[in-house]
């Protein structure tokens, strides 16, 4: 899948056993998720590589993408589709020196200047903008809100960017009205008893 075609991005923890994780990500991909990132700070490198193997197999099955969080070394070893880094992690420029040429690099941004710089950085293939609302996945982080989404939308940048942070079913229309066409979600799918249906509901809310 071309990165520009992706509009529904899911971040998830390990979910439990390898089998449980595999079942969950397949159901999410089946529902229409385009990219799944494994984000679990409790995983040691050896464990993470095992979970990423399951994730990569599922992504290939559904012709979708999969992402590594923060660690360029893990992205290199796993031959990741995507590496996503934060402002305090290894820089996209340095990450590009480590990962495969085919690996896309994403960057989190939380302010107008960070978003503008990401939009201009040739080492950044896409960027995330937010948080739109406070979220327990990043406790204590201020939420710049929808004004930041409106600002980035006004830039009319060519590269893909995703709204992130506290986005659920009720928030999607507000994010779209602010100018975003792509979203990153966590709890809207991870907290659902039916991740496939949750993904389908979110996909139906997004612009085609």
C-alpha atoms as a PDB file:
ATOM      1  CA  UNK A   1       0.000   0.000   0.000  1.00  0.00           C
ATOM      2  CA  UNK A   2       1.352   3.441  -0.898  1.00  0.00           C
ATOM      3  CA  UNK A   3       1.737   5.535   2.232  1.00  0.00           C
ATOM      4  CA  UNK A   4      -0.339   8.277   0.642  1.00  0.00           C
ATOM      5  CA  UNK A   5      -3.330   5.895   0.496  1.00  0.00           C
ATOM      6  CA  UNK A   6      -3.265   5.151   4.229  1.00  0.00           C
ATOM      7  CA  UNK A   7      -5.763   7.030   6.392  1.00  0.00           C
ATOM      8  CA  UNK A   8      -6.367   4.765   9.421  1.00  0.00           C
ATOM      9  CA  UNK A   9      -3.364   4.106  11.667  1.00  0.00           C
ATOM     10  CA  UNK A  10      -3.527   2.016  14.842  1.00  0.00           C
ATOM     11  CA  UNK A  11      -1.080   1.944  17.764  1.00  0.00           C
ATOM     12  CA  UNK A  12      -1.372  -1.097  20.025  1.00  0.00           C
ATOM     13  CA  UNK A  13       0.452  -2.892  22.794  1.00  0.00           C
ATOM     14  CA  UNK A  14       1.236  -6.616  22.713  1.00  0.00           C
ATOM     15  CA  UNK A  15      -2.334  -7.603  23.710  1.00  0.00           C
ATOM     16  CA  UNK A  16      -1.145 -10.797  25.475  1.00  0.00           C
ATOM     17  CA  UNK A  17       0.318 -13.923  23.923  1.00  0.00           C
ATOM     18  CA  UNK A  18       1.702 -14.057  20.401  1.00  0.00           C
ATOM     19  CA  UNK A  19      -1.437 -15.905  19.303  1.00  0.00           C
ATOM     20  CA  UNK A  20      -3.722 -13.282  20.853  1.00  0.00           C
ATOM     21  CA  UNK A  21      -1.715 -10.493  19.268  1.00  0.00           C
ATOM     22  CA  UNK A  22      -1.835 -12.191  15.883  1.00  0.00           C
ATOM     23  CA  UNK A  23      -5.596 -12.611  16.067  1.00  0.00           C
ATOM     24  CA  UNK A  24      -6.099  -8.993  17.100  1.00  0.00           C
ATOM     25  CA  UNK A  25      -3.981  -7.418  14.360  1.00  0.00           C
ATOM     26  CA  UNK A  26      -5.530  -9.607  11.663  1.00  0.00           C
ATOM     27  CA  UNK A  27      -8.994  -8.552  12.761  1.00  0.00           C
ATOM     28  CA  UNK A  28      -7.930  -4.899  12.773  1.00  0.00           C
ATOM     29  CA  UNK A  29      -6.389  -5.154   9.296  1.00  0.00           C
ATOM     30  CA  UNK A  30      -9.488  -6.980   8.085  1.00  0.00           C
ATOM     31  CA  UNK A  31     -11.623  -4.068   9.286  1.00  0.00           C
ATOM     32  CA  UNK A  32      -9.656  -1.558   7.261  1.00  0.00           C
ATOM     33  CA  UNK A  33      -6.683  -0.432   9.351  1.00  0.00           C
ATOM     34  CA  UNK A  34      -3.888   0.578   6.972  1.00  0.00           C
ATOM     35  CA  UNK A  35      -0.917   0.738   9.369  1.00  0.00           C
ATOM     36  CA  UNK A  36      -0.425  -0.949  12.745  1.00  0.00           C
ATOM     37  CA  UNK A  37       2.344   0.151  15.063  1.00  0.00           C
ATOM     38  CA  UNK A  38       3.458  -2.043  17.960  1.00  0.00           C
ATOM     39  CA  UNK A  39       4.055   0.331  20.866  1.00  0.00           C
ATOM     40  CA  UNK A  40       4.824  -1.490  24.101  1.00  0.00           C
ATOM     41  CA  UNK A  41       7.577  -0.089  26.318  1.00  0.00           C
ATOM     42  CA  UNK A  42       7.571  -3.247  28.467  1.00  0.00           C
ATOM     43  CA  UNK A  43       8.832  -5.496  25.678  1.00  0.00           C
ATOM     44  CA  UNK A  44      12.490  -6.466  25.608  1.00  0.00           C
ATOM     45  CA  UNK A  45      14.150  -6.443  22.195  1.00  0.00           C
ATOM     46  CA  UNK A  46      14.026 -10.218  21.723  1.00  0.00           C
ATOM     47  CA  UNK A  47      10.318 -10.299  22.582  1.00  0.00           C
ATOM     48  CA  UNK A  48       9.545  -7.323  20.399  1.00  0.00           C
ATOM     49  CA  UNK A  49      11.123  -8.963  17.375  1.00  0.00           C
ATOM     50  CA  UNK A  50       8.887 -12.005  17.872  1.00  0.00           C
ATOM     51  CA  UNK A  51       5.759  -9.864  18.005  1.00  0.00           C
ATOM     52  CA  UNK A  52       6.908  -7.875  14.993  1.00  0.00           C
ATOM     53  CA  UNK A  53       7.316 -11.067  13.003  1.00  0.00           C
ATOM     54  CA  UNK A  54       3.648 -11.839  13.664  1.00  0.00           C
ATOM     55  CA  UNK A  55       2.686  -8.267  12.767  1.00  0.00           C
ATOM     56  CA  UNK A  56       4.665  -8.285   9.528  1.00  0.00           C
ATOM     57  CA  UNK A  57       3.076 -11.574   8.444  1.00  0.00           C
ATOM     58  CA  UNK A  58      -0.403 -10.163   9.054  1.00  0.00           C
ATOM     59  CA  UNK A  59       0.423  -6.951   7.201  1.00  0.00           C
ATOM     60  CA  UNK A  60       1.644  -8.886   4.172  1.00  0.00           C
ATOM     61  CA  UNK A  61      -1.510 -11.000   4.253  1.00  0.00           C
ATOM     62  CA  UNK A  62      -3.683  -7.883   4.049  1.00  0.00           C
ATOM     63  CA  UNK A  63      -1.302  -5.861   1.842  1.00  0.00           C
ATOM     64  CA  UNK A  64      -1.014  -3.260   4.572  1.00  0.00           C
ATOM     65  CA  UNK A  65       1.836  -1.661   6.519  1.00  0.00           C
ATOM     66  CA  UNK A  66       3.385  -2.177   9.962  1.00  0.00           C
ATOM     67  CA  UNK A  67       5.477   0.071  12.149  1.00  0.00           C
ATOM     68  CA  UNK A  68       8.150  -0.011  14.835  1.00  0.00           C
ATOM     69  CA  UNK A  69       8.020   2.561  17.615  1.00  0.00           C
ATOM     70  CA  UNK A  70      11.134   4.600  18.512  1.00  0.00           C
ATOM     71  CA  UNK A  71      13.900   2.048  17.965  1.00  0.00           C
ATOM     72  CA  UNK A  72      15.874   2.269  14.737  1.00  0.00           C
ATOM     73  CA  UNK A  73      17.889  -0.826  15.648  1.00  0.00           C
ATOM     74  CA  UNK A  74      14.720  -2.905  15.943  1.00  0.00           C
ATOM     75  CA  UNK A  75      13.417  -1.426  12.700  1.00  0.00           C
ATOM     76  CA  UNK A  76      16.639  -2.392  10.958  1.00  0.00           C
ATOM     77  CA  UNK A  77      16.700  -5.949  12.315  1.00  0.00           C
ATOM     78  CA  UNK A  78      13.034  -6.558  11.527  1.00  0.00           C
ATOM     79  CA  UNK A  79      13.235  -4.864   8.109  1.00  0.00           C
ATOM     80  CA  UNK A  80      10.284  -2.724   9.123  1.00  0.00           C
ATOM     81  CA  UNK A  81       7.922  -1.027   6.705  1.00  0.00           C
ATOM     82  CA  UNK A  82       7.768   1.998   8.970  1.00  0.00           C
ATOM     83  CA  UNK A  83       9.731   3.489  11.865  1.00  0.00           C
ATOM     84  CA  UNK A  84       7.978   6.112  13.965  1.00  0.00           C
ATOM     85  CA  UNK A  85      10.006   8.384  16.245  1.00  0.00           C
ATOM     86  CA  UNK A  86       9.199  11.153  18.706  1.00  0.00           C
ATOM     87  CA  UNK A  87      10.803  14.505  19.279  1.00  0.00           C
ATOM     88  CA  UNK A  88      13.061  13.075  22.004  1.00  0.00           C
ATOM     89  CA  UNK A  89      14.068   9.942  20.090  1.00  0.00           C
ATOM     90  CA  UNK A  90      16.722   9.435  17.454  1.00  0.00           C
ATOM     91  CA  UNK A  91      16.346  12.078  14.749  1.00  0.00           C
ATOM     92  CA  UNK A  92      14.848  11.115  11.387  1.00  0.00           C
ATOM     93  CA  UNK A  93      18.144  12.098   9.737  1.00  0.00           C
ATOM     94  CA  UNK A  94      20.117   9.690  11.947  1.00  0.00           C
ATOM     95  CA  UNK A  95      17.444   7.012  11.709  1.00  0.00           C
ATOM     96  CA  UNK A  96      17.659   7.145   7.930  1.00  0.00           C
ATOM     97  CA  UNK A  97      21.321   6.098   8.186  1.00  0.00           C
ATOM     98  CA  UNK A  98      20.348   2.901  10.028  1.00  0.00           C
ATOM     99  CA  UNK A  99      17.168   1.563   8.483  1.00  0.00           C
ATOM    100  CA  UNK A 100      16.579   0.052   5.065  1.00  0.00           C
ATOM    101  CA  UNK A 101      16.086   2.497   2.190  1.00  0.00           C
ATOM    102  CA  UNK A 102      12.553   1.125   1.816  1.00  0.00           C
ATOM    103  CA  UNK A 103      11.596   1.918   5.436  1.00  0.00           C
ATOM    104  CA  UNK A 104       9.325   4.941   5.815  1.00  0.00           C
ATOM    105  CA  UNK A 105      10.054   7.268   8.722  1.00  0.00           C
ATOM    106  CA  UNK A 106       7.345   9.075  10.669  1.00  0.00           C
ATOM    107  CA  UNK A 107       7.700  11.810  13.279  1.00  0.00           C
ATOM    108  CA  UNK A 108       5.430  13.032  16.093  1.00  0.00           C
ATOM    109  CA  UNK A 109       4.845  16.785  16.207  1.00  0.00           C
ATOM    110  CA  UNK A 110       3.162  18.845  18.915  1.00  0.00           C
ATOM    111  CA  UNK A 111       3.505  22.467  17.810  1.00  0.00           C
ATOM    112  CA  UNK A 112       3.346  24.632  14.715  1.00  0.00           C
ATOM    113  CA  UNK A 113       7.124  24.852  14.371  1.00  0.00           C
ATOM    114  CA  UNK A 114       7.601  21.085  14.807  1.00  0.00           C
ATOM    115  CA  UNK A 115       4.911  20.341  12.242  1.00  0.00           C
ATOM    116  CA  UNK A 116       6.317  22.862   9.771  1.00  0.00           C
ATOM    117  CA  UNK A 117       9.837  21.476  10.146  1.00  0.00           C
ATOM    118  CA  UNK A 118       8.562  17.919   9.669  1.00  0.00           C
ATOM    119  CA  UNK A 119       6.719  18.958   6.528  1.00  0.00           C
ATOM    120  CA  UNK A 120       9.987  20.286   5.089  1.00  0.00           C
ATOM    121  CA  UNK A 121      12.339  17.531   6.306  1.00  0.00           C
ATOM    122  CA  UNK A 122      13.280  15.176   3.443  1.00  0.00           C
ATOM    123  CA  UNK A 123      14.043  12.402   5.953  1.00  0.00           C
ATOM    124  CA  UNK A 124      10.423  12.447   7.207  1.00  0.00           C
ATOM    125  CA  UNK A 125       7.940  10.517   5.058  1.00  0.00           C
ATOM    126  CA  UNK A 126       4.883  11.356   7.170  1.00  0.00           C
ATOM    127  CA  UNK A 127       4.169  13.064  10.467  1.00  0.00           C
ATOM    128  CA  UNK A 128       1.603  12.888  13.254  1.00  0.00           C
ATOM    129  CA  UNK A 129       0.010  16.047  14.667  1.00  0.00           C
ATOM    130  CA  UNK A 130      -1.393  16.374  18.174  1.00  0.00           C
ATOM    131  CA  UNK A 131      -2.557  15.441  20.672  1.00  0.00           C
ATOM    132  CA  UNK A 132      -5.965  16.724  19.645  1.00  0.00           C
ATOM    133  CA  UNK A 133      -7.291  15.847  23.102  1.00  0.00           C
ATOM    134  CA  UNK A 134      -5.531  14.698  26.293  1.00  0.00           C
ATOM    135  CA  UNK A 135      -4.836  10.969  26.216  1.00  0.00           C
ATOM    136  CA  UNK A 136      -3.797   8.439  28.884  1.00  0.00           C
ATOM    137  CA  UNK A 137      -1.237   6.948  26.508  1.00  0.00           C
ATOM    138  CA  UNK A 138       0.805  10.149  26.959  1.00  0.00           C
ATOM    139  CA  UNK A 139      -0.012  11.318  30.507  1.00  0.00           C
ATOM    140  CA  UNK A 140       0.896  14.893  31.298  1.00  0.00           C
ATOM    141  CA  UNK A 141       1.423  15.943  27.687  1.00  0.00           C
ATOM    142  CA  UNK A 142      -0.469  19.163  26.857  1.00  0.00           C
ATOM    143  CA  UNK A 143      -2.955  18.892  24.029  1.00  0.00           C
ATOM    144  CA  UNK A 144      -2.537  21.652  21.419  1.00  0.00           C
ATOM    145  CA  UNK A 145      -5.994  20.711  20.158  1.00  0.00           C
ATOM    146  CA  UNK A 146      -7.708  21.267  16.851  1.00  0.00           C
ATOM    147  CA  UNK A 147      -6.071  24.642  16.258  1.00  0.00           C
ATOM    148  CA  UNK A 148      -2.853  22.799  15.418  1.00  0.00           C
ATOM    149  CA  UNK A 149      -4.758  20.575  12.985  1.00  0.00           C
ATOM    150  CA  UNK A 150      -6.187  23.678  11.311  1.00  0.00           C
ATOM    151  CA  UNK A 151      -2.723  25.195  11.032  1.00  0.00           C
ATOM    152  CA  UNK A 152      -1.191  22.116   9.417  1.00  0.00           C
ATOM    153  CA  UNK A 153      -4.149  21.828   7.055  1.00  0.00           C
ATOM    154  CA  UNK A 154      -3.514  25.416   5.958  1.00  0.00           C
ATOM    155  CA  UNK A 155       0.043  24.512   4.953  1.00  0.00           C
ATOM    156  CA  UNK A 156      -1.275  22.215   2.208  1.00  0.00           C
ATOM    157  CA  UNK A 157       1.795  19.994   2.462  1.00  0.00           C
ATOM    158  CA  UNK A 158       2.371  17.228  -0.052  1.00  0.00           C
ATOM    159  CA  UNK A 159       3.429  14.499   2.377  1.00  0.00           C
ATOM    160  CA  UNK A 160       0.892  12.519   4.439  1.00  0.00           C
ATOM    161  CA  UNK A 161       0.105  13.646   7.974  1.00  0.00           C
ATOM    162  CA  UNK A 162      -2.155  12.156  10.638  1.00  0.00           C
ATOM    163  CA  UNK A 163      -4.157  13.711  13.459  1.00  0.00           C
ATOM    164  CA  UNK A 164      -3.517  11.911  16.757  1.00  0.00           C
ATOM    165  CA  UNK A 165      -4.509  11.998  20.398  1.00  0.00           C
ATOM    166  CA  UNK A 166      -7.780  11.047  22.061  1.00  0.00           C
ATOM    167  CA  UNK A 167      -9.591  10.393  18.789  1.00  0.00           C
ATOM    168  CA  UNK A 168     -12.632   8.138  18.987  1.00  0.00           C
ATOM    169  CA  UNK A 169     -15.797   7.763  16.948  1.00  0.00           C
ATOM    170  CA  UNK A 170     -17.354  10.995  18.221  1.00  0.00           C
ATOM    171  CA  UNK A 171     -14.191  13.011  17.629  1.00  0.00           C
ATOM    172  CA  UNK A 172     -13.539  11.954  14.022  1.00  0.00           C
ATOM    173  CA  UNK A 173     -16.009  14.463  12.465  1.00  0.00           C
ATOM    174  CA  UNK A 174     -14.422  17.299  14.471  1.00  0.00           C
ATOM    175  CA  UNK A 175     -10.952  16.323  13.273  1.00  0.00           C
ATOM    176  CA  UNK A 176     -12.132  16.171   9.661  1.00  0.00           C
ATOM    177  CA  UNK A 177     -13.828  19.565   9.974  1.00  0.00           C
ATOM    178  CA  UNK A 178     -10.492  20.945  11.204  1.00  0.00           C
ATOM    179  CA  UNK A 179      -8.831  19.752   8.004  1.00  0.00           C
ATOM    180  CA  UNK A 180      -7.353  16.306   8.708  1.00  0.00           C
ATOM    181  CA  UNK A 181      -8.032  13.383   6.396  1.00  0.00           C
ATOM    182  CA  UNK A 182      -5.971  10.757   8.263  1.00  0.00           C
ATOM    183  CA  UNK A 183      -6.075   9.663  11.903  1.00  0.00           C
ATOM    184  CA  UNK A 184      -4.139   7.620  14.438  1.00  0.00           C
ATOM    185  CA  UNK A 185      -6.212   5.786  17.032  1.00  0.00           C
ATOM    186  CA  UNK A 186      -5.559   3.592  20.039  1.00  0.00           C
ATOM    187  CA  UNK A 187      -8.444   2.918  22.411  1.00  0.00           C
ATOM    188  CA  UNK A 188     -11.179   3.181  19.778  1.00  0.00           C
ATOM    189  CA  UNK A 189      -9.991  -0.199  18.514  1.00  0.00           C
ATOM    190  CA  UNK A 190      -7.906  -1.697  21.331  1.00  0.00           C
ATOM    191  CA  UNK A 191     -10.749  -1.312  23.846  1.00  0.00           C
ATOM    192  CA  UNK A 192     -13.328  -2.807  21.497  1.00  0.00           C
ATOM    193  CA  UNK A 193     -14.684  -6.331  21.848  1.00  0.00           C
ATOM    194  CA  UNK A 194     -14.847  -6.404  18.055  1.00  0.00           C
ATOM    195  CA  UNK A 195     -11.749  -4.716  16.584  1.00  0.00           C
ATOM    196  CA  UNK A 196     -12.786  -5.545  13.027  1.00  0.00           C
ATOM    197  CA  UNK A 197     -16.129  -3.784  13.413  1.00  0.00           C
ATOM    198  CA  UNK A 198     -14.529  -0.848  15.233  1.00  0.00           C
ATOM    199  CA  UNK A 199     -12.051  -0.410  12.392  1.00  0.00           C
ATOM    200  CA  UNK A 200     -14.837  -0.563   9.811  1.00  0.00           C
ATOM    201  CA  UNK A 201     -16.833   2.088  11.682  1.00  0.00           C
ATOM    202  CA  UNK A 202     -13.824   4.408  11.809  1.00  0.00           C
ATOM    203  CA  UNK A 203     -12.988   3.800   8.150  1.00  0.00           C
ATOM    204  CA  UNK A 204     -16.519   4.707   7.126  1.00  0.00           C
ATOM    205  CA  UNK A 205     -16.168   8.057   8.902  1.00  0.00           C
ATOM    206  CA  UNK A 206     -13.022   9.036   6.996  1.00  0.00           C
ATOM    207  CA  UNK A 207     -12.897  10.717   3.579  1.00  0.00           C
ATOM    208  CA  UNK A 208     -12.524   8.311   0.690  1.00  0.00           C
END
